[in-house]
PDB file of C-alpha atoms in Angstrom:
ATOM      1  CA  UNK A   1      -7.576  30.385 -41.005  1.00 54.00           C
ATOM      2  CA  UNK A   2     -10.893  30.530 -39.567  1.00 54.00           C
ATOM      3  CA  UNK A   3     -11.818  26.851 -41.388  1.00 55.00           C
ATOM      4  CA  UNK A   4      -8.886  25.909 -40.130  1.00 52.00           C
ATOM      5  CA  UNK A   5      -9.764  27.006 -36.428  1.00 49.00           C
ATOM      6  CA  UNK A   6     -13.523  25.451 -36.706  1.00 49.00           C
ATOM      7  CA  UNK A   7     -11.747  22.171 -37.731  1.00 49.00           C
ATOM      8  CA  UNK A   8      -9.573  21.941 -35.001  1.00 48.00           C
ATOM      9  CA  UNK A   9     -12.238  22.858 -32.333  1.00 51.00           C
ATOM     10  CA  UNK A  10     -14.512  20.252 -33.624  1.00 46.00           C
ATOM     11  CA  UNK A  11     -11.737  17.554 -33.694  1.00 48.00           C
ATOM     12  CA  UNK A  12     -10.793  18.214 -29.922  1.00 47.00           C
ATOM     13  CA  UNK A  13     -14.314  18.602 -28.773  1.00 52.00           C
ATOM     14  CA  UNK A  14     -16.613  16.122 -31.405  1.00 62.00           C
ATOM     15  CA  UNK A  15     -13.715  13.234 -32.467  1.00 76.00           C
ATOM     16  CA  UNK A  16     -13.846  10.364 -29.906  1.00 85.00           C
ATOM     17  CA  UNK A  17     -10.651   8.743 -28.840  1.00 87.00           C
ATOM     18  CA  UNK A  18      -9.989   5.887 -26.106  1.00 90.00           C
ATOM     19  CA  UNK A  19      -7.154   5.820 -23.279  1.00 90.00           C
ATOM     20  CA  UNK A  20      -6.316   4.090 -20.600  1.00 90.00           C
ATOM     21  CA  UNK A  21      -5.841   5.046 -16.652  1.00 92.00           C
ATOM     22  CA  UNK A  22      -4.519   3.721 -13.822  1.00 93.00           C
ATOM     23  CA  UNK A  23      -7.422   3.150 -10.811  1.00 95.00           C
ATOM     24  CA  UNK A  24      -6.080   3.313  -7.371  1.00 96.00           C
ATOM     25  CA  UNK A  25      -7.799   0.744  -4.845  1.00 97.00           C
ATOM     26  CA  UNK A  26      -8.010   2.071  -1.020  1.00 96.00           C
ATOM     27  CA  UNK A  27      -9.102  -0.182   1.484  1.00 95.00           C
ATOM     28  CA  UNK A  28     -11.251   0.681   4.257  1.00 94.00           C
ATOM     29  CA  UNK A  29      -9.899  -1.164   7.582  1.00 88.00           C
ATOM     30  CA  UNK A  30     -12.012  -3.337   9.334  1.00 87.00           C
ATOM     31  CA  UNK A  31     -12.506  -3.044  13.075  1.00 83.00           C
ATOM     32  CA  UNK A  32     -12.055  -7.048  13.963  1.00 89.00           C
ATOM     33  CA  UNK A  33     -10.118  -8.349  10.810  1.00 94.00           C
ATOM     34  CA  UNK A  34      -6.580  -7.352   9.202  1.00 93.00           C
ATOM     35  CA  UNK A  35      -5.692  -8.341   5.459  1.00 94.00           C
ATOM     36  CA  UNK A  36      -3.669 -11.677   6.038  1.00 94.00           C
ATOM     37  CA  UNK A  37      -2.223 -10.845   2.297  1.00 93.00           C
ATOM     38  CA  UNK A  38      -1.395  -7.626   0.213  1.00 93.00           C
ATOM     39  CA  UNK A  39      -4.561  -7.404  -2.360  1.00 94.00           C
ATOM     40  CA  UNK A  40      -4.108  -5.164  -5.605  1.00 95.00           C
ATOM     41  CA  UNK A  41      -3.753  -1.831  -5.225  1.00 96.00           C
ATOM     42  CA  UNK A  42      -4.867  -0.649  -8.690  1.00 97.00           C
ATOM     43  CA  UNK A  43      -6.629  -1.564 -12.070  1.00 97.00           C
ATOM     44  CA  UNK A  44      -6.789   0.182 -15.377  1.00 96.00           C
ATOM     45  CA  UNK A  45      -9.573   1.218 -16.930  1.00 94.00           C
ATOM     46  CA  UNK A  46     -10.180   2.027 -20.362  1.00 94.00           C
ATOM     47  CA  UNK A  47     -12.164   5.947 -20.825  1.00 93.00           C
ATOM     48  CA  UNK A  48     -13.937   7.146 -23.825  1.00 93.00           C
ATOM     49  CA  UNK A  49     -14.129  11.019 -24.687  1.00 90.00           C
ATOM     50  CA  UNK A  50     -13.496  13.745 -26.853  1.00 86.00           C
ATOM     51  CA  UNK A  51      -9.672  14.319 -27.472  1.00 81.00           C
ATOM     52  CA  UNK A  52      -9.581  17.271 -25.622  1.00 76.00           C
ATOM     53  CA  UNK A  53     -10.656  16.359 -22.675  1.00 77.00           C
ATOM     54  CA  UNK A  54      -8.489  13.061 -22.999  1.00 80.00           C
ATOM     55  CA  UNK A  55      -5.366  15.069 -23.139  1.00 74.00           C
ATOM     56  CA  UNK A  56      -5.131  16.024 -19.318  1.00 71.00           C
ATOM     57  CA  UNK A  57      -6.903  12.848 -18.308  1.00 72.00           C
ATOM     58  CA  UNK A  58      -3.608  11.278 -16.879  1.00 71.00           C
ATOM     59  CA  UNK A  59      -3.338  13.888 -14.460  1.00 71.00           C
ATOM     60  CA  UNK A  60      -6.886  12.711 -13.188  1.00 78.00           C
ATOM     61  CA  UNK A  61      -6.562  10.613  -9.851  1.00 88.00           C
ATOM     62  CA  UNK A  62      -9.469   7.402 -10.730  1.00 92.00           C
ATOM     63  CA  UNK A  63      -9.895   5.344  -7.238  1.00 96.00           C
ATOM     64  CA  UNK A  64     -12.420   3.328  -5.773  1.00 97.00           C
ATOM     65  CA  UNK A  65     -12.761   2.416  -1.760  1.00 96.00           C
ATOM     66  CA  UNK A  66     -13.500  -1.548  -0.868  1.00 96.00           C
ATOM     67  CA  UNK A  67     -14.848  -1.403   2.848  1.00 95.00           C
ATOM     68  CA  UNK A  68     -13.338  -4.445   4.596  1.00 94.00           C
ATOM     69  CA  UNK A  69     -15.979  -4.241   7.276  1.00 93.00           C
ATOM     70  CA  UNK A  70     -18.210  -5.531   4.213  1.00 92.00           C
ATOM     71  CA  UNK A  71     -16.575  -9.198   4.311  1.00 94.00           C
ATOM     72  CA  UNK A  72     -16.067 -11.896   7.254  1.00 95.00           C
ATOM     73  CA  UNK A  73     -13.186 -13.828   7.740  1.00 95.00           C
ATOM     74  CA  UNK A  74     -11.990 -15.761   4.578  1.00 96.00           C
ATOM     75  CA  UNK A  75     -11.013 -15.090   0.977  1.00 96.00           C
ATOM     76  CA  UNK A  76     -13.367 -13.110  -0.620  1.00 96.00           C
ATOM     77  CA  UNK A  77     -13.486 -12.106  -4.504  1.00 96.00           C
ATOM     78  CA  UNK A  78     -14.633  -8.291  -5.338  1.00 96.00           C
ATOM     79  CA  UNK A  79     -15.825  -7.776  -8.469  1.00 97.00           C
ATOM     80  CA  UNK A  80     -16.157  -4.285  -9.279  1.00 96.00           C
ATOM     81  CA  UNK A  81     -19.232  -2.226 -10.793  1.00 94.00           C
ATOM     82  CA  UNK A  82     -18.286   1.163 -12.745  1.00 94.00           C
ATOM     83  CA  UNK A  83     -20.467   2.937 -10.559  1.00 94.00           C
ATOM     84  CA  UNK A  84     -17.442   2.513  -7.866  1.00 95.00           C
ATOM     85  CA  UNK A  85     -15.057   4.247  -9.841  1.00 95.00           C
ATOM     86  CA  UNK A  86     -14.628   7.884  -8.422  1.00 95.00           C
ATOM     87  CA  UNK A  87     -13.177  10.717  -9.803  1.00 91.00           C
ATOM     88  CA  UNK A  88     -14.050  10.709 -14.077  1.00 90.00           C
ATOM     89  CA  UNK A  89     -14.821  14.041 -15.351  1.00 86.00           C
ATOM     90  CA  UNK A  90     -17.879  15.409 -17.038  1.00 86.00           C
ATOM     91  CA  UNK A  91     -18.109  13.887 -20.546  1.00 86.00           C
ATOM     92  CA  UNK A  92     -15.956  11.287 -19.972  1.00 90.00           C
ATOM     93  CA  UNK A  93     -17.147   7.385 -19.758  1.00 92.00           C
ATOM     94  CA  UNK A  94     -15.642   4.494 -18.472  1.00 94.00           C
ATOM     95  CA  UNK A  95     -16.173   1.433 -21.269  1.00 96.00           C
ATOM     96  CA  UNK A  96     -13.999  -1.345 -19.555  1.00 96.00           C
ATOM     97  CA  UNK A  97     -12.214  -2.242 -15.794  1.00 97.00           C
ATOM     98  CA  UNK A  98      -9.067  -4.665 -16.145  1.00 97.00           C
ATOM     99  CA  UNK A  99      -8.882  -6.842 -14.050  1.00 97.00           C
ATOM    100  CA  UNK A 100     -12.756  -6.984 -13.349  1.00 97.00           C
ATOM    101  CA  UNK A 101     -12.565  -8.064  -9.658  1.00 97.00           C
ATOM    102  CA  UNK A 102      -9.977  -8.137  -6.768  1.00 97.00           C
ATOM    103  CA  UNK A 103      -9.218 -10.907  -4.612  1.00 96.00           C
ATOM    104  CA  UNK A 104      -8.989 -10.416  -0.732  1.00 96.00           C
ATOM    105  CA  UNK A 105      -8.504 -12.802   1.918  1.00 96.00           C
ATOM    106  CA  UNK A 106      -8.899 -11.194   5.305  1.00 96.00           C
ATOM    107  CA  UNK A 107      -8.364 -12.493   8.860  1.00 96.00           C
ATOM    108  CA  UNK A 108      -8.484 -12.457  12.688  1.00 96.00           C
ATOM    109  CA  UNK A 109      -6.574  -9.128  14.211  1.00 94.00           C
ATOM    110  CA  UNK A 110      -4.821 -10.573  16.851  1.00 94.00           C
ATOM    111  CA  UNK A 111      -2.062  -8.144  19.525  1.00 94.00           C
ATOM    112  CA  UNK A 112       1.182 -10.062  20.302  1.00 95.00           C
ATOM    113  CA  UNK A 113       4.265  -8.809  22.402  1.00 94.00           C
ATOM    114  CA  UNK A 114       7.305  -9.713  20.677  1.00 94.00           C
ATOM    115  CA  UNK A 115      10.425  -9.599  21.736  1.00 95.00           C
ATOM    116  CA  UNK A 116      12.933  -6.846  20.139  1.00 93.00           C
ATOM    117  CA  UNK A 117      16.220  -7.977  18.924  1.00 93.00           C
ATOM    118  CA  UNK A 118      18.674  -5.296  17.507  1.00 92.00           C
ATOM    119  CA  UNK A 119      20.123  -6.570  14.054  1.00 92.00           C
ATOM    120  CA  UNK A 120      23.690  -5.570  14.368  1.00 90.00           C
ATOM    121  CA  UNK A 121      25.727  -5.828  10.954  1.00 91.00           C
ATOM    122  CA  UNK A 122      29.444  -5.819   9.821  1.00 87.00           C
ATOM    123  CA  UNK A 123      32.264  -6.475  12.237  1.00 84.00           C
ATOM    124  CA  UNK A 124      33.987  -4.508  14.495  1.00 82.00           C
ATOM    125  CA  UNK A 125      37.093  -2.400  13.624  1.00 79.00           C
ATOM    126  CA  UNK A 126      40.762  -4.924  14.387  1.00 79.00           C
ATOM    127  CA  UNK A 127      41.542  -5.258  17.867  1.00 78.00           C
ATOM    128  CA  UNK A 128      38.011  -4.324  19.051  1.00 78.00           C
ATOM    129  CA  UNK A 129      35.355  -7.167  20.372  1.00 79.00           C
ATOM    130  CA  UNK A 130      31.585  -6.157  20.909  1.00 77.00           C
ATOM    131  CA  UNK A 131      31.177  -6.679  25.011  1.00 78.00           C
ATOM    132  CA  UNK A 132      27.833  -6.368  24.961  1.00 82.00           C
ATOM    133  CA  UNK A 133      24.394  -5.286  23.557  1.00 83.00           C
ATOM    134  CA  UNK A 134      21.070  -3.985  24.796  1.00 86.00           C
ATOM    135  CA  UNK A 135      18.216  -2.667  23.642  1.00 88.00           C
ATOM    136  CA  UNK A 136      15.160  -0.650  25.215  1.00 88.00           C
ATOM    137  CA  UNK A 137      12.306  -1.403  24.919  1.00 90.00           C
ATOM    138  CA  UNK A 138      13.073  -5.050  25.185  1.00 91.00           C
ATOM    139  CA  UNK A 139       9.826  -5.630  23.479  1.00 92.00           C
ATOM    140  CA  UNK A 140       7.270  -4.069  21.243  1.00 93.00           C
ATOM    141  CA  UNK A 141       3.869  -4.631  20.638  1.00 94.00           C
ATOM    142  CA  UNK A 142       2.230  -5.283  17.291  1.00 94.00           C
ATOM    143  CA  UNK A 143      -1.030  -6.011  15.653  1.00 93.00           C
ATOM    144  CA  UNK A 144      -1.763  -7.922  12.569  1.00 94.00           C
ATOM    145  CA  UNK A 145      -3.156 -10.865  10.526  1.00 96.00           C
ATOM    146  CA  UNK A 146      -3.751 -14.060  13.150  1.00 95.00           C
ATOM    147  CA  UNK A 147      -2.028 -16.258  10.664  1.00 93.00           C
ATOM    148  CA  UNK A 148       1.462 -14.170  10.277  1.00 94.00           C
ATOM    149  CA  UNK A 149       1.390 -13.250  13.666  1.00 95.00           C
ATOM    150  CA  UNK A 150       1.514 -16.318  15.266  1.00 94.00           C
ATOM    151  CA  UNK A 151       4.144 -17.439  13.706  1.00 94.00           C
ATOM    152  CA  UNK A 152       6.419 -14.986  14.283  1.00 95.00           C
ATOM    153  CA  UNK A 153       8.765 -15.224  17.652  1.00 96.00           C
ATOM    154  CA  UNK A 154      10.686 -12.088  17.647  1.00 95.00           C
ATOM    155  CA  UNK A 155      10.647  -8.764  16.045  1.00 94.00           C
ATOM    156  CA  UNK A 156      14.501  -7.544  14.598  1.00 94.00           C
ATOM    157  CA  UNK A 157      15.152  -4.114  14.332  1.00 92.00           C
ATOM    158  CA  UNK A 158      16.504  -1.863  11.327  1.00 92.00           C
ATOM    159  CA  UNK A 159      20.239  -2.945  10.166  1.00 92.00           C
ATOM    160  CA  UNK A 160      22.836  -0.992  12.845  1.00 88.00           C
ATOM    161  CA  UNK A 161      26.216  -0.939  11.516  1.00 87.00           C
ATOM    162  CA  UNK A 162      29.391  -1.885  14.515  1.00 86.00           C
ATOM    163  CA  UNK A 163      31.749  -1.382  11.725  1.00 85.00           C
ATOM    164  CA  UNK A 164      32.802   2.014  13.232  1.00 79.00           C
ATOM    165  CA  UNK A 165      32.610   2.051  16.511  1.00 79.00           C
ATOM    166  CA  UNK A 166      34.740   2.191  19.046  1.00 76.00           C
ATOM    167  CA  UNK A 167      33.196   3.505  22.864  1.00 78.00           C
ATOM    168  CA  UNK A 168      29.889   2.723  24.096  1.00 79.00           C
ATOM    169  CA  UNK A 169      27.048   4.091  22.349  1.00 80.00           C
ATOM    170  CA  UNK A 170      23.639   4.641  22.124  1.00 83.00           C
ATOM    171  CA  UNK A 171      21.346   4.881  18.748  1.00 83.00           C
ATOM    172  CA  UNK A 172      17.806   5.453  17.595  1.00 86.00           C
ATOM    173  CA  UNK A 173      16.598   3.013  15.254  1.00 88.00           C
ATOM    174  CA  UNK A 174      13.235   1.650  13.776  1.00 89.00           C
ATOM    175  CA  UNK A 175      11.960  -1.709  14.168  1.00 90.00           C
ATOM    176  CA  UNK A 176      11.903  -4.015  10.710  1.00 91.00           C
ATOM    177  CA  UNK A 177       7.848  -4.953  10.380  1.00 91.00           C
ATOM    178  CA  UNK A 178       6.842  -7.283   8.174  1.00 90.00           C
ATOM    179  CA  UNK A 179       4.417  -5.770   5.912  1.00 90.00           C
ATOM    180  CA  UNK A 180       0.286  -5.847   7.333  1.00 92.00           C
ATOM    181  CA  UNK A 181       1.721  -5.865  10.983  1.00 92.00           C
ATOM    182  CA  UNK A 182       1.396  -3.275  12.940  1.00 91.00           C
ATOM    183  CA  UNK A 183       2.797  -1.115  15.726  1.00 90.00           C
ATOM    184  CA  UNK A 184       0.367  -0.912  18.918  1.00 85.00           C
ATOM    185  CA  UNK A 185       3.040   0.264  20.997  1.00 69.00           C
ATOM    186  CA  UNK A 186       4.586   4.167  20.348  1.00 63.00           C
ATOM    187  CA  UNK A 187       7.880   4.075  22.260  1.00 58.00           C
ATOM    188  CA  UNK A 188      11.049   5.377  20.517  1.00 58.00           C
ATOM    189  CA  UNK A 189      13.629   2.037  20.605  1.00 61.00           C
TER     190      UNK A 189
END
């Protein structure tokens, strides 16, 4: 039993296995320029280490932090060191990064007040006709990449079903943002 036991506790703590992780990327904003696409949020990385410690190593959280206020306007390629990597345990080590860079193409933050549209879906019940629609606030503003924002000319809100009703009503609702924009403006619509 007790050869047995040694045995064991040297496999887990001397053997030397290899495993894979997933690396989560955070991005630091930038004060002047917004991401004008989504990047990658994660990589793998491939971790070298006794078995033991290997076994709990997918609940480890691995993530490194790119600084956008590091870049100018443009597409920019980010090729990552391991010494980024946060987050390995003791007697762990990182042998490989896939994929070994990142690309990232920022641009101009711009504001822009659109105009706010409610997206009505369905039709209304037999016999009844939609009068009329409103919404408040009539507009909303948002902040974002220069190159989607300018070519967008109105901003839609979340679907709102007329299927059911029948008096006047009023609803809360969210508006539908492209991803990368942003809302500037906190009023309830």
């Amino acid at each position: 039993l007790l050869i047995g036991l040694s045995a064991w506790t040297w496999i887990q703590t001397e053997t030397q296995s290899e495993t894979s992780i997933k690396v989560s990327i955070e991005y630091i904003s930038s004060d002047q320029l917004s991401l004008a696409e989504i990047p990658r949020q994660s990589i793998s990385a491939v971790i070298r280490g006794a078995q033991g410690k290997l076994r709990n190593v997918q609940d480890t959280e691995l993530y490194t932090k790119i600084d956008l206020n590091d870049f100018n306007q443009g597409r920019h390629t980010h090729e990552f060191n391991f010494t980024e990597i946060k987050g390995l345990a003791e007697g762990l080590e990182l042998l490989r990064l896939s994929p070994t860079s990142v690309e990232i193409e920022l641009d101009q933050e711009i504001t822009k007040e659109l105009p706010l549209e409610p997206n009505l879906v369905g039709v209304t019940r037999e016999g009844w006709t939609l009068l009329s629609k409103s919404i408040s606030p009539s507009s909303i503003t948002l902040s974002g990449p220069q190159k989607l924002l300018s070519n967008i000319d109105s901003i839609k809100t979340e679907p709102i079903s007329i299927e059911n009703i029948q008096n006047k009503v009023s609803l809360q609702t969210k508006a539908f943002l492209p991803e990368l924009l942003k809302i500037k403006s906190k009023r309830t619509i």
